[in-house]
């Protein structure tokens, strides 16, 4: 159960309802809890206007990180599907691969509120501009973007648009749409591993307040992400080599990012996870592009 009622609500419910009705309500909550979890992830990772679902308690609070790993693959798929639809519309309107890919990436940036892009810029500024751990963390907390952050953002957009347009030119539209959805799923679930592997670098950041899930929960979420990705890639005709590399590439990127983050700031922050998502997304595109010959 994702958001259990408090003891007062529970006692009142049991007092006014017969036992069989209470059992029915519990069963309904168990059936609806996966939808609540996905909706909670979408509210956290995007600006999509997700309304409160029937029976959902405290819908607008931070998601439960014990359940998030299993919901995140589906939330990532929803975000990726929106970008894929924009890509398909651009190709249908004969805008060309480059413009269509640019519109798709722009749409995803808009619906996520540049959530991960902001993390990439802050991480690049902090890692590149600070001489000490304290100074790097202070720079990362500053809302202003410096030269390292601006350069990282520009390069990330160029690589994402360029790689996605290359896939669109070399493959079918279905395969390029699938690549976008796969990247949205794999990059987000992979980035979550950094928040589990490393301690929070500061006590006042978002990553330190939302809690930490277990590796077993993360493994379940990663397994769901891989299964969903394999089904999408296989049905869309993504090359097998590209599909296999796409599964592993973002994890490799996140491993390297975790090593760097430990050395630079002694742990992790939400910005580091955002940067890892961006780099992981690029890695998925490049893996599929390299196989699309």
Coordinates of C-alpha atoms in Angstrom, one line a residue:
X1 CA 0.0 0.0 0.0
X2 CA 1.6 3.2 -1.1
X3 CA 0.0 5.8 1.2
X4 CA -1.6 4.1 4.2
X5 CA -4.1 6.1 6.2
X6 CA -3.0 7.1 9.7
X7 CA -4.3 5.2 12.8
X8 CA -7.2 7.6 13.4
X9 CA -8.5 7.3 9.9
X10 CA -8.0 3.5 10.0
X11 CA -10.0 3.2 13.3
X12 CA -12.8 5.4 12.0
X13 CA -13.0 3.4 8.8
X14 CA -13.2 0.1 10.7
X15 CA -15.8 1.5 13.1
X16 CA -18.2 2.7 10.4
X17 CA -17.7 -0.1 7.9
X18 CA -18.3 -3.8 8.2
X19 CA -15.4 -6.2 8.0
X20 CA -16.1 -7.3 4.4
X21 CA -16.3 -3.7 3.2
X22 CA -12.9 -2.9 4.9
X23 CA -11.4 -6.0 3.2
X24 CA -12.8 -4.8 -0.1
X25 CA -11.3 -1.3 0.4
X26 CA -7.9 -2.9 1.2
X27 CA -8.1 -4.9 -2.0
X28 CA -9.0 -1.8 -4.0
X29 CA -6.0 0.0 -2.6
X30 CA -3.7 -2.9 -3.5
X31 CA -5.0 -2.8 -7.0
X32 CA -4.7 1.0 -7.4
X33 CA -1.4 1.4 -5.6
X34 CA 0.8 0.8 -8.7
X35 CA -1.2 3.5 -10.5
X36 CA -0.7 5.9 -7.6
X37 CA 3.1 5.1 -7.6
X38 CA 3.4 5.9 -11.4
X39 CA 1.4 9.1 -11.0
X40 CA 3.6 10.1 -8.1
X41 CA 6.7 9.6 -10.2
X42 CA 5.3 11.6 -13.0
X43 CA 4.5 14.5 -10.7
X44 CA 8.1 14.4 -9.4
X45 CA 9.9 13.9 -12.7
X46 CA 7.7 16.1 -14.9
X47 CA 5.3 19.0 -15.0
X48 CA 2.5 17.0 -16.5
X49 CA -0.8 18.0 -14.9
X50 CA -1.5 14.6 -13.2
X51 CA -4.7 14.9 -11.1
X52 CA -5.2 13.1 -7.8
X53 CA -6.4 9.6 -8.6
X54 CA -9.4 8.0 -6.9
X55 CA -8.5 7.0 -3.4
X56 CA -5.1 8.5 -3.5
X57 CA -3.9 10.0 -0.2
X58 CA -1.4 12.9 -0.2
X59 CA -1.0 12.8 -3.9
X60 CA 1.3 15.8 -4.2
X61 CA 4.0 14.9 -1.6
X62 CA 7.4 13.5 -2.6
X63 CA 7.2 9.9 -3.9
X64 CA 7.9 6.9 -1.7
X65 CA 11.5 5.9 -2.6
X66 CA 10.8 2.3 -1.5
X67 CA 8.3 2.0 -4.3
X68 CA 9.7 4.5 -6.9
X69 CA 12.1 2.1 -8.6
X70 CA 9.3 -0.2 -9.7
X71 CA 7.1 2.7 -10.9
X72 CA 9.9 4.7 -12.6
X73 CA 10.2 2.6 -15.7
X74 CA 6.5 3.2 -16.5
X75 CA 6.7 6.9 -15.7
X76 CA 9.8 7.2 -17.9
X77 CA 7.9 5.4 -20.7
X78 CA 5.1 8.0 -20.5
X79 CA 7.6 10.9 -20.8
X80 CA 9.3 9.1 -23.7
X81 CA 6.1 8.4 -25.5
X82 CA 5.3 12.1 -25.6
X83 CA 8.7 12.9 -27.1
X84 CA 8.2 10.0 -29.6
X85 CA 4.8 11.4 -30.7
X86 CA 6.4 14.8 -31.4
X87 CA 9.2 13.1 -33.3
X88 CA 6.6 11.2 -35.4
X89 CA 4.6 14.4 -36.1
X90 CA 7.8 16.2 -37.3
X91 CA 8.7 13.4 -39.7
X92 CA 5.1 13.2 -40.9
X93 CA 5.2 17.0 -41.6
X94 CA 8.5 16.4 -43.6
X95 CA 10.5 18.7 -41.3
X96 CA 13.5 16.4 -41.7
X97 CA 15.3 14.2 -39.2
X98 CA 17.3 17.0 -37.5
X99 CA 14.4 19.4 -36.9
X100 CA 12.1 16.5 -35.8
X101 CA 14.6 15.3 -33.3
X102 CA 15.1 18.8 -32.0
X103 CA 11.4 19.2 -31.5
X104 CA 11.2 15.9 -29.7
X105 CA 14.0 16.8 -27.3
X106 CA 12.5 20.2 -26.8
X107 CA 9.2 18.7 -25.9
X108 CA 10.7 16.4 -23.3
X109 CA 12.7 19.3 -21.9
X110 CA 9.5 21.3 -21.6
X111 CA 7.4 18.6 -20.0
X112 CA 10.1 17.8 -17.4
X113 CA 10.8 21.5 -16.6
X114 CA 14.4 21.0 -17.6
X115 CA 14.7 19.0 -14.4
X116 CA 17.7 16.9 -15.3
X117 CA 19.3 19.6 -17.5
X118 CA 19.4 21.9 -14.5
X119 CA 21.2 19.1 -12.6
X120 CA 23.7 18.7 -15.4
X121 CA 24.5 22.4 -15.5
X122 CA 24.9 22.7 -11.7
X123 CA 27.1 19.6 -11.6
X124 CA 29.4 20.8 -14.4
X125 CA 29.8 24.2 -12.8
X126 CA 30.5 22.7 -9.4
X127 CA 32.9 20.0 -10.5
X128 CA 34.6 22.3 -13.0
X129 CA 34.8 25.5 -11.0
X130 CA 35.4 24.5 -7.3
X131 CA 38.8 23.8 -5.7
X132 CA 37.4 22.2 -2.5
X133 CA 34.4 20.0 -1.6
X134 CA 32.7 22.9 0.2
X135 CA 33.2 25.3 -2.7
X136 CA 31.9 22.8 -5.2
X137 CA 28.8 22.2 -3.2
X138 CA 28.2 25.9 -2.8
X139 CA 28.5 26.4 -6.6
X140 CA 26.1 23.6 -7.3
X141 CA 23.5 25.2 -4.9
X142 CA 23.8 28.5 -6.7
X143 CA 21.0 29.0 -9.3
X144 CA 23.3 30.9 -11.7
X145 CA 24.8 29.0 -14.6
X146 CA 28.5 29.5 -15.3
X147 CA 30.7 28.7 -18.3
X148 CA 31.1 25.0 -17.4
X149 CA 27.3 24.6 -17.0
X150 CA 26.5 26.4 -20.2
X151 CA 29.0 24.4 -22.2
X152 CA 27.7 21.1 -20.7
X153 CA 24.1 22.0 -21.6
X154 CA 25.0 23.0 -25.2
X155 CA 27.0 19.8 -25.7
X156 CA 24.3 17.6 -24.2
X157 CA 21.6 19.1 -26.5
X158 CA 23.8 18.8 -29.5
X159 CA 24.6 15.2 -28.8
X160 CA 21.0 14.3 -28.0
X161 CA 19.5 15.9 -31.0
X162 CA 22.4 14.8 -33.3
X163 CA 22.3 11.2 -32.2
X164 CA 18.5 10.9 -32.3
X165 CA 18.4 12.5 -35.8
X166 CA 21.1 10.0 -36.9
X167 CA 19.0 7.1 -35.7
X168 CA 16.0 8.6 -37.5
X169 CA 17.9 8.8 -40.7
X170 CA 19.4 5.3 -40.5
X171 CA 16.5 3.4 -39.1
X172 CA 12.7 3.3 -39.5
X173 CA 10.5 5.8 -37.7
X174 CA 9.3 3.1 -35.4
X175 CA 12.8 2.2 -34.3
X176 CA 13.7 5.9 -33.7
X177 CA 10.6 6.4 -31.6
X178 CA 11.4 3.2 -29.7
X179 CA 15.0 4.5 -29.1
X180 CA 13.6 7.7 -27.6
X181 CA 11.3 5.8 -25.2
X182 CA 14.0 3.3 -24.3
X183 CA 16.4 6.2 -23.5
X184 CA 13.8 7.8 -21.3
X185 CA 13.3 4.6 -19.3
X186 CA 16.9 3.4 -19.0
X187 CA 18.5 6.8 -18.2
X188 CA 16.2 7.5 -15.3
X189 CA 16.3 4.1 -13.7
X190 CA 20.1 4.0 -14.0
X191 CA 20.5 7.5 -12.5
X192 CA 18.6 6.3 -9.4
X193 CA 21.5 3.9 -8.6
X194 CA 23.7 6.9 -7.7
X195 CA 21.3 8.0 -5.0
X196 CA 21.5 4.4 -3.5
X197 CA 25.3 3.8 -3.9
X198 CA 26.6 7.0 -2.4
X199 CA 25.7 8.9 0.8
X200 CA 24.2 12.4 0.5
X201 CA 26.9 15.0 0.2
X202 CA 24.9 17.5 2.2
X203 CA 22.0 17.3 4.7
X204 CA 19.9 20.1 3.2
X205 CA 19.5 18.8 -0.3
X206 CA 16.6 17.0 -1.9
X207 CA 18.4 13.7 -2.1
X208 CA 19.0 13.6 1.7
X209 CA 15.3 14.3 2.5
X210 CA 13.5 11.9 0.2
X211 CA 15.1 8.8 1.8
X212 CA 16.9 5.9 0.3
X213 CA 15.6 2.6 -1.1
X214 CA 17.3 -0.8 -1.0
X215 CA 19.3 -2.5 -3.7
X216 CA 16.7 -5.2 -3.8
X217 CA 14.0 -2.7 -4.6
X218 CA 16.3 -1.1 -7.2
X219 CA 17.0 -4.5 -8.7
X220 CA 13.3 -5.1 -9.2
X221 CA 12.9 -1.7 -10.8
X222 CA 15.9 -2.3 -13.1
X223 CA 14.5 -5.7 -14.1
X224 CA 11.2 -4.1 -15.0
X225 CA 13.0 -1.4 -17.0
X226 CA 15.0 -4.0 -18.9
X227 CA 12.0 -6.2 -19.6
X228 CA 10.0 -3.2 -20.9
X229 CA 12.9 -2.0 -22.9
X230 CA 13.6 -5.4 -24.5
X231 CA 9.9 -5.7 -25.5
X232 CA 9.8 -2.2 -27.0
X233 CA 13.1 -2.6 -28.8
X234 CA 12.3 -6.1 -30.2
X235 CA 8.8 -5.1 -31.4
X236 CA 10.3 -1.9 -33.1
X237 CA 13.1 -3.8 -34.8
X238 CA 16.0 -2.2 -32.9
X239 CA 19.2 -4.1 -33.8
X240 CA 20.1 -6.7 -31.2
X241 CA 23.6 -5.4 -30.6
X242 CA 22.3 -1.8 -30.2
X243 CA 19.6 -3.1 -27.8
X244 CA 22.1 -5.0 -25.6
X245 CA 24.5 -2.0 -25.5
X246 CA 21.6 0.3 -24.7
X247 CA 20.8 -1.8 -21.6
X248 CA 24.4 -1.6 -20.2
X249 CA 25.6 1.8 -21.4
X250 CA 23.7 4.1 -19.0
X251 CA 24.8 1.9 -16.0
X252 CA 28.4 2.2 -17.1
X253 CA 28.0 6.0 -17.3
X254 CA 26.4 6.1 -13.9
X255 CA 29.2 4.0 -12.4
X256 CA 31.8 6.5 -13.7
X257 CA 29.7 9.4 -12.5
X258 CA 29.5 7.9 -9.0
X259 CA 33.3 7.5 -8.9
X260 CA 33.7 11.1 -9.9
X261 CA 31.1 12.4 -7.5
X262 CA 32.6 10.5 -4.6
X263 CA 36.0 12.1 -5.4
X264 CA 34.7 15.6 -6.1
X265 CA 32.1 16.1 -3.3
X266 CA 32.3 13.0 -1.1
X267 CA 28.9 11.7 -2.0
X268 CA 25.9 12.5 -4.2
X269 CA 23.2 15.1 -4.7
X270 CA 20.1 15.3 -6.8
X271 CA 22.1 17.4 -9.3
X272 CA 24.5 14.6 -9.8
X273 CA 21.7 12.2 -10.5
X274 CA 20.3 14.7 -13.0
X275 CA 23.6 14.9 -14.7
X276 CA 23.8 11.1 -14.8
X277 CA 20.4 10.9 -16.4
X278 CA 21.4 13.3 -19.2
X279 CA 24.7 11.4 -19.9
X280 CA 22.9 8.1 -19.7
X281 CA 20.3 9.2 -22.3
X282 CA 23.1 10.2 -24.6
X283 CA 24.8 6.9 -24.1
X284 CA 21.6 5.0 -25.1
X285 CA 21.2 7.0 -28.3
X286 CA 24.9 6.5 -29.2
X287 CA 24.6 2.8 -28.5
X288 CA 21.6 2.4 -30.8
X289 CA 23.1 4.8 -33.4
X290 CA 26.3 2.8 -33.6
X291 CA 24.3 -0.4 -34.4
X292 CA 22.0 1.2 -36.9
X293 CA 24.2 0.8 -40.0

